[in-house]
Coordinates of C-alpha atoms in Angstrom, one line a residue:
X1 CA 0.0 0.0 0.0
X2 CA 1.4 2.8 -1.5
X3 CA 1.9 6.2 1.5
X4 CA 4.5 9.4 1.6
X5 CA 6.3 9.4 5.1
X6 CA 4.6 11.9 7.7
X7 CA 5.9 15.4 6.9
X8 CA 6.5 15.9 11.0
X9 CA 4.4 17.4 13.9
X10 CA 1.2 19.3 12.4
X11 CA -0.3 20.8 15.8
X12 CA -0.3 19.8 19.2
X13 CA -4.0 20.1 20.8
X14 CA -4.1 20.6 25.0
X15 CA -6.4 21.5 27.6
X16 CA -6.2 25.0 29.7
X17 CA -8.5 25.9 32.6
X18 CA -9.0 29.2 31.4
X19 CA -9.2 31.0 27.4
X20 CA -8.8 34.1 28.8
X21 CA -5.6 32.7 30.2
X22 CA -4.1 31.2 28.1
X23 CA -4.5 33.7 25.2
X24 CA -2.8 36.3 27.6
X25 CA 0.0 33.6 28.5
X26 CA 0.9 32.8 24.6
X27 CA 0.3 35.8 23.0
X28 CA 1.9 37.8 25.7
X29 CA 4.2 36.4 27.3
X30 CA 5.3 33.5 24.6
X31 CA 4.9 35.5 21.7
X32 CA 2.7 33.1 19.6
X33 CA -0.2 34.6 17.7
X34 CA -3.9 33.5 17.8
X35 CA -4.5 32.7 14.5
X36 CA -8.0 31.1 15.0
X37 CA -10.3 32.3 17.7
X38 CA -13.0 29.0 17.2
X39 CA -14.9 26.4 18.9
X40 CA -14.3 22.9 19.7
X41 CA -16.3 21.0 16.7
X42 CA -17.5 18.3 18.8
X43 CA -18.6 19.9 21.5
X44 CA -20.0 23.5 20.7
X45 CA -19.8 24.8 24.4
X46 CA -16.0 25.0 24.5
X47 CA -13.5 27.0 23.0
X48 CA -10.6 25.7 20.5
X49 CA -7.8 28.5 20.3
X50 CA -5.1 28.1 18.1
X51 CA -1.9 29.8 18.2
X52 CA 1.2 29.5 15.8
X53 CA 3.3 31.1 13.9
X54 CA 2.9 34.6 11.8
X55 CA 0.9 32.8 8.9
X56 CA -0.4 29.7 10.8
X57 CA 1.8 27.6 8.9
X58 CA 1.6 24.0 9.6
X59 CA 3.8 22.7 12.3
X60 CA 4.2 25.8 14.5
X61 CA 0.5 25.4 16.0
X62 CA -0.5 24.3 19.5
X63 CA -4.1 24.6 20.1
X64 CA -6.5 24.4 23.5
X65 CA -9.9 23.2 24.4
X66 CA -11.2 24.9 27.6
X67 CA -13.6 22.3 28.9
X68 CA -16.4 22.9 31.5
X69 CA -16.2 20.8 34.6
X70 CA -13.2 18.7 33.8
X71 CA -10.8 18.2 36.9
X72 CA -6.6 18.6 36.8
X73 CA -4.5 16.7 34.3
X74 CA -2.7 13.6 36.5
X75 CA 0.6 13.2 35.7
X76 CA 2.0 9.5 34.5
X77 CA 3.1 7.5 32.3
X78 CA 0.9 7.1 29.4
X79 CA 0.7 10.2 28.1
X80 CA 1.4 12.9 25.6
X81 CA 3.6 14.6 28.4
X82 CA 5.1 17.5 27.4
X83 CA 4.8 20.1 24.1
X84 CA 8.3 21.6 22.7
X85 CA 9.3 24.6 20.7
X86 CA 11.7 25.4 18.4
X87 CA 13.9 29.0 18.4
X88 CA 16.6 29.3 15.9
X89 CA 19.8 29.4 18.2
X90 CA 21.1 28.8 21.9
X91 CA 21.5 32.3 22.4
X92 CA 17.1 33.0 22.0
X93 CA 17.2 30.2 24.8
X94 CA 19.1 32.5 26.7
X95 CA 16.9 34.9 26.1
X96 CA 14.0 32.6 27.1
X97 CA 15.6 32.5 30.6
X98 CA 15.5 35.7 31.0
X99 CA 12.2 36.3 29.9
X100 CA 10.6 33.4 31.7
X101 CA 12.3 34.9 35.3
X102 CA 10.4 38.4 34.0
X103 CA 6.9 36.7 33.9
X104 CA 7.4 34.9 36.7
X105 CA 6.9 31.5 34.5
X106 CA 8.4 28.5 36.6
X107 CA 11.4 26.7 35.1
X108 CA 14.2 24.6 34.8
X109 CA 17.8 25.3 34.3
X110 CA 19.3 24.7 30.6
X111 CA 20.2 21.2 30.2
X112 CA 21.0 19.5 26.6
X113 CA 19.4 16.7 24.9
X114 CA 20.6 14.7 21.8
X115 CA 23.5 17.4 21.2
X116 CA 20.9 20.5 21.2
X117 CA 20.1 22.9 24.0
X118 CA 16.8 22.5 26.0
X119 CA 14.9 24.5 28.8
X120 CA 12.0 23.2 30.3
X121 CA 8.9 25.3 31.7
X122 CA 5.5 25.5 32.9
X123 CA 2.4 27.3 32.4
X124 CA -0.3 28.4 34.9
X125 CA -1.9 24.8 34.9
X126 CA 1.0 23.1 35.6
X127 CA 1.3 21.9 31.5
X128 CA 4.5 20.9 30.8
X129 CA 6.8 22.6 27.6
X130 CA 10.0 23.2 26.6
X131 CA 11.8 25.6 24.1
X132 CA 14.4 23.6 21.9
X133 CA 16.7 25.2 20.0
X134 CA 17.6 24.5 16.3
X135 CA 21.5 24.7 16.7
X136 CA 23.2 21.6 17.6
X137 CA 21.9 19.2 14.8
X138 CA 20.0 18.9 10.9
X139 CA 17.2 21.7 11.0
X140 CA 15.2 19.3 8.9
X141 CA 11.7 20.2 8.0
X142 CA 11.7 24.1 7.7
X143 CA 10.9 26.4 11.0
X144 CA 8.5 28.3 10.4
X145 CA 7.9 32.7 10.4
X146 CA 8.3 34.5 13.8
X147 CA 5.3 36.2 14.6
X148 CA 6.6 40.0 13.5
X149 CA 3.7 42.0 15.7
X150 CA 4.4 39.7 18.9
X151 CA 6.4 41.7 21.7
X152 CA 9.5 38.6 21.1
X153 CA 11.7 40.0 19.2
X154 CA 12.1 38.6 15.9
X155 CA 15.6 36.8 16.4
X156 CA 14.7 35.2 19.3
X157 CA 11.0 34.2 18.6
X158 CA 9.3 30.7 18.8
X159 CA 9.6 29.6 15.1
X160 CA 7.6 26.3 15.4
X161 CA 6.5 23.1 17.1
X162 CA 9.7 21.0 18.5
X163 CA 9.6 16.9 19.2
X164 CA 6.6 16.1 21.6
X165 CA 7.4 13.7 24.6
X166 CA 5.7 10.3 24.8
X167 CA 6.1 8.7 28.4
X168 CA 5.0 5.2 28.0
X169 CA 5.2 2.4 30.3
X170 CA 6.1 -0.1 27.6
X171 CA 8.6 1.3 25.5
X172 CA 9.0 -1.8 23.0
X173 CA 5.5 -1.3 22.0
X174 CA 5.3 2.3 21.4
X175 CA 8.7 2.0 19.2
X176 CA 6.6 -0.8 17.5
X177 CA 3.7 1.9 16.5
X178 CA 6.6 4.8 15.6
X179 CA 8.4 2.4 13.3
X180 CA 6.2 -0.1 12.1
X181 CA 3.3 1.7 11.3
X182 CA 3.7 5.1 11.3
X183 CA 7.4 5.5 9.9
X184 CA 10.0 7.0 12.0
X185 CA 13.2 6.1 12.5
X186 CA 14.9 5.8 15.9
X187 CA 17.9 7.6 15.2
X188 CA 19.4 8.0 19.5
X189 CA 19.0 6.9 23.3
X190 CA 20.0 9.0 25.9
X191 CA 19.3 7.4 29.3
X192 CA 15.5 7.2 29.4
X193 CA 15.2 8.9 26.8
X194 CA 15.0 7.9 22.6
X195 CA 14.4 10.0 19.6
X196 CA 12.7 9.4 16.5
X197 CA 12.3 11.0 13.6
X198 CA 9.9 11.1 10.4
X199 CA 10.7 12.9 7.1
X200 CA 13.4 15.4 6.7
X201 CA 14.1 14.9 10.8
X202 CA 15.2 17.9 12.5
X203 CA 13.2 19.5 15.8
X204 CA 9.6 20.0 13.5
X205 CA 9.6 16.0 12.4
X206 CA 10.5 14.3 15.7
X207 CA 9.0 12.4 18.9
X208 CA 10.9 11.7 22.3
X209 CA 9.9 8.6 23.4
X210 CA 10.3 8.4 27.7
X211 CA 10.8 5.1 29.4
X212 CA 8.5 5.5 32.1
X213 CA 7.2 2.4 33.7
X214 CA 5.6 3.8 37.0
X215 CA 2.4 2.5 38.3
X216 CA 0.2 5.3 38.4
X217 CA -1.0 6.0 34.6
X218 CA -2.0 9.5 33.3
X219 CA -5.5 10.6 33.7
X220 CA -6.8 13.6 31.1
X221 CA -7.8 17.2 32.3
X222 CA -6.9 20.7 32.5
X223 CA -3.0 21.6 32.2
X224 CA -2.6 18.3 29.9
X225 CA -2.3 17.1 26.3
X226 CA -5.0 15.9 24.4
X227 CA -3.5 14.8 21.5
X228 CA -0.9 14.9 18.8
X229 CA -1.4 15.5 14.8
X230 CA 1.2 14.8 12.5
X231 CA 1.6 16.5 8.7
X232 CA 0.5 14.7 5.4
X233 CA 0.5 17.0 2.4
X234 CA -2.8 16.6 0.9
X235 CA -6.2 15.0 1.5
X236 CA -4.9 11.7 -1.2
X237 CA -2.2 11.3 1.1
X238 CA -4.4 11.3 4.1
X239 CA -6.6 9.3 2.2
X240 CA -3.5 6.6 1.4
X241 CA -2.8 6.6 5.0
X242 CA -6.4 5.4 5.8
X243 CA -6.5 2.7 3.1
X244 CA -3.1 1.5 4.7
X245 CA -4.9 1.3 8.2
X246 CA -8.3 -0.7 6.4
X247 CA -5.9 -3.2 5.1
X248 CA -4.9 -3.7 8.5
X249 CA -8.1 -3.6 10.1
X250 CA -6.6 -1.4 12.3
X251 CA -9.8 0.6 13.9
X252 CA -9.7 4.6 13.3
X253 CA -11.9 7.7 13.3
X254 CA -12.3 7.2 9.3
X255 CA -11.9 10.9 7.6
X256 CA -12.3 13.9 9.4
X257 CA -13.6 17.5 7.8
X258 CA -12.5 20.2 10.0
X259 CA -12.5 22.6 7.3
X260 CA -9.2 24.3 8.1
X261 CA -7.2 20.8 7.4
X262 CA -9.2 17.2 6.9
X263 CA -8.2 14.8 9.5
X264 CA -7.8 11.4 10.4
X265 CA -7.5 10.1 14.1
X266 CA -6.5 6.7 15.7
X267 CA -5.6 5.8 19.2
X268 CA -2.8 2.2 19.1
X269 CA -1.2 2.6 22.1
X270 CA -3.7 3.0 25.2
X271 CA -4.9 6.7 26.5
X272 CA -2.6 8.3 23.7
X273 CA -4.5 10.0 20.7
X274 CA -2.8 10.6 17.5
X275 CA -3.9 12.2 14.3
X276 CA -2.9 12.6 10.8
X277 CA -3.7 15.9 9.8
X278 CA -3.3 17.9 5.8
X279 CA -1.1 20.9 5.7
X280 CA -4.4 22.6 3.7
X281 CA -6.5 24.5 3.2
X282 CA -5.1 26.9 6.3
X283 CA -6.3 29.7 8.3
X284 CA -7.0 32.8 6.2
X285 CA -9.9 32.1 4.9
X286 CA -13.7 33.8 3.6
X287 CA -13.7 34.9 7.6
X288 CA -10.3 36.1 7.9
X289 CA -7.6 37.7 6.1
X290 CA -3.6 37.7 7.2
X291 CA -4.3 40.8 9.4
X292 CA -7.3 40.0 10.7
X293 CA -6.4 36.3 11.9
X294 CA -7.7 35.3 15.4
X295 CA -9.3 38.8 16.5
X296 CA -13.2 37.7 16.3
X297 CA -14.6 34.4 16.7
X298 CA -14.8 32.4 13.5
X299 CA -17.0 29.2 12.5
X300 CA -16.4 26.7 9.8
X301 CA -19.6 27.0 7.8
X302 CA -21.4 23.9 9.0
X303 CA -21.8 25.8 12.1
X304 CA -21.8 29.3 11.1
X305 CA -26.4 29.1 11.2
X306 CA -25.3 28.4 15.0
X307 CA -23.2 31.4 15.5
X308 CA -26.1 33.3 18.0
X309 CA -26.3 30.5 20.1
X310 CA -23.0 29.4 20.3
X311 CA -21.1 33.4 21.1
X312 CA -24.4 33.2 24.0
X313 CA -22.8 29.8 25.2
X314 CA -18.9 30.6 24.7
X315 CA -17.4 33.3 27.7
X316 CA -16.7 36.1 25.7
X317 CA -12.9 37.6 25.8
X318 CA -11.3 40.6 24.2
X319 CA -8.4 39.2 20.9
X320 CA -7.9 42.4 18.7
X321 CA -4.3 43.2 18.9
X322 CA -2.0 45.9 17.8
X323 CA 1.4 45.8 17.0
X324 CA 3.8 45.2 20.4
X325 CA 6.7 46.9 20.8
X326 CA 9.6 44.1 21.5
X327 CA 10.8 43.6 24.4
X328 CA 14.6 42.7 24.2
X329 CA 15.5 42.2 27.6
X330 CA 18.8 43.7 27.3
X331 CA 19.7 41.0 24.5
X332 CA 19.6 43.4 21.8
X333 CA 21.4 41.9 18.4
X334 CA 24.4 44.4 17.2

């Protein structure tokens, strides 16, 4: 069965306690711009945010559902545990540091991983992320376009999605579903720790696989993931990729219209979701243009006849913005 190899990460999708919050926290303080102010598909009481790069590209996009009633993310193995981002150099992680103590934004010290420099952090609900910076190995699959009316300066900007953690309490079977059926390459272990890649490789087309065989096992909530979307180019590819799992029998959400990209999800390793997700159609659409992007709410338009009673439903919050002055911290490029 003929299928192209995943392109790398497409978006990352997590749960916040709060929109309001977490629009202030990434456009704010990490610089990312809300290219889609929407609602979750599936469930037309909750919000789905998306923030990425300057364009929306594909692979610089983490996106949140802010779900009524649902309890704190438990920590564990099993899980989609912690979302990455790429910057261009070591020197915006130092940067980072400095910003992060500025915000008051808990984190770790600078450590590295597989040759490249790493710094962990938090968010408000505890989520875990880390910045990861391109220097150190192949760039691979192209970063994408600092967000240019973000206060982070341009030079040091977030420029993407890095590898997203899997901590799994059976290691062999995970690698089983990265390589076997989905294509990546393990390509190093560090300790606990092993790397695959898909693609081009580089930080935008890998996964960090973590040995973590504990006895408690994640449960899903506020200030965790909900799933992980990886890039196909088109909707034949997509299409290939489900053919490929029918000839398996392997069960799967069969194809997915989300109007911004087409989708396709499966879950092959217990209480981890992935999807496959198209790099089209994008963002700026018949709602939005390029400077408009994420200011109002927007529907797709098999919900727009819904639009009074969903804005009476959603919590409103205030997204027009206007260009930011950067803020350089004192790490102003001669």
């Amino acid at each position: 069965m003929t299928k192209e190899a995943l392109i790398g990460i497409h978006h990352v999708t997590a749960i916040t306690s709060d929109a309001k919050k977490i629009y202030d926290f990434f456009t704010r303080v990490l610089g990312l711009r809300l290219v889609k102010k929407n609602v979750n598909q599936d469930d037309l009481q909750t919000y789905h945010l998306y923030f990425a790069d300057d364009r929306g590209n594909p692979g610089t996009d983490m996106t949140f559902f802010d779900f009524s009633g649902i309890s704190s993310h438990l920590r564990g193995t099993n899980d989609i545990s912690r979302t990455s981002f790429r910057v261009s150099s070591d020197k915006a992680l130092q940067y980072w540091v400095d910003r992060l103590d500025r915000y008051e934004v808990k984190h770790d010290n600078l450590k590295e991983e597989f040759g490249r420099q790493v710094l962990y952090f938090e968010d408000f609900d505890q989520q875990r992320y880390a910045f990861i910076s391109d220097e150190g190995g192949s760039v691979g699959v192209p970063a994408g376009e600092p967000w240019h009316d973000g206060p982070v300066p341009d030079e040091f900007a977030i420029v993407g999605l890095g590898p997203v953690y899997l901590s799994v309490d059976r290691p062999e079977f995970m690698s089983a579903i990265l390589t076997d059926i989905m294509g990546f390459k393990a390509v190093a272990t560090e300790n606990d720790l092993t790397r695959f890649e898909t693609g081009d490789g580089g930080n935008g087309a890998s996964v960090i696989m973590v040995a973590a065989e504990q006895a408690t096992v994640a449960q899903q909530g506020y200030g965790g993931v909900h799933h992980v979307a990886f890039r196909v180019a088109d909707k034949a590819q997509l299409a290939s990729w489900k053919a490929f799992f029918d000839s398996h029998n392997w069960p799967h959400s069969g194809l997915v219209e989300r109007y911004y990209f087409e989708s396709l999800y499966f879950r092959f390793y217990p209480n981890i979701l992935f999807e496959l997700a198209t790099d089209g159609p994008g963002f700026i659409d018949d709602e939005e243009s390029y400077e408009e992007l994420g200011q109002k709410l927007t529907l797709p338009p098999h919900l727009r006849h819904y639009r009074q009673k969903i804005e009476e439903d959603l919590k409103p919050f205030d997204s027009i913005w206007t260009t930011s002055e950067k803020e350089y911290l004192g790490h102003e490029i001669d």
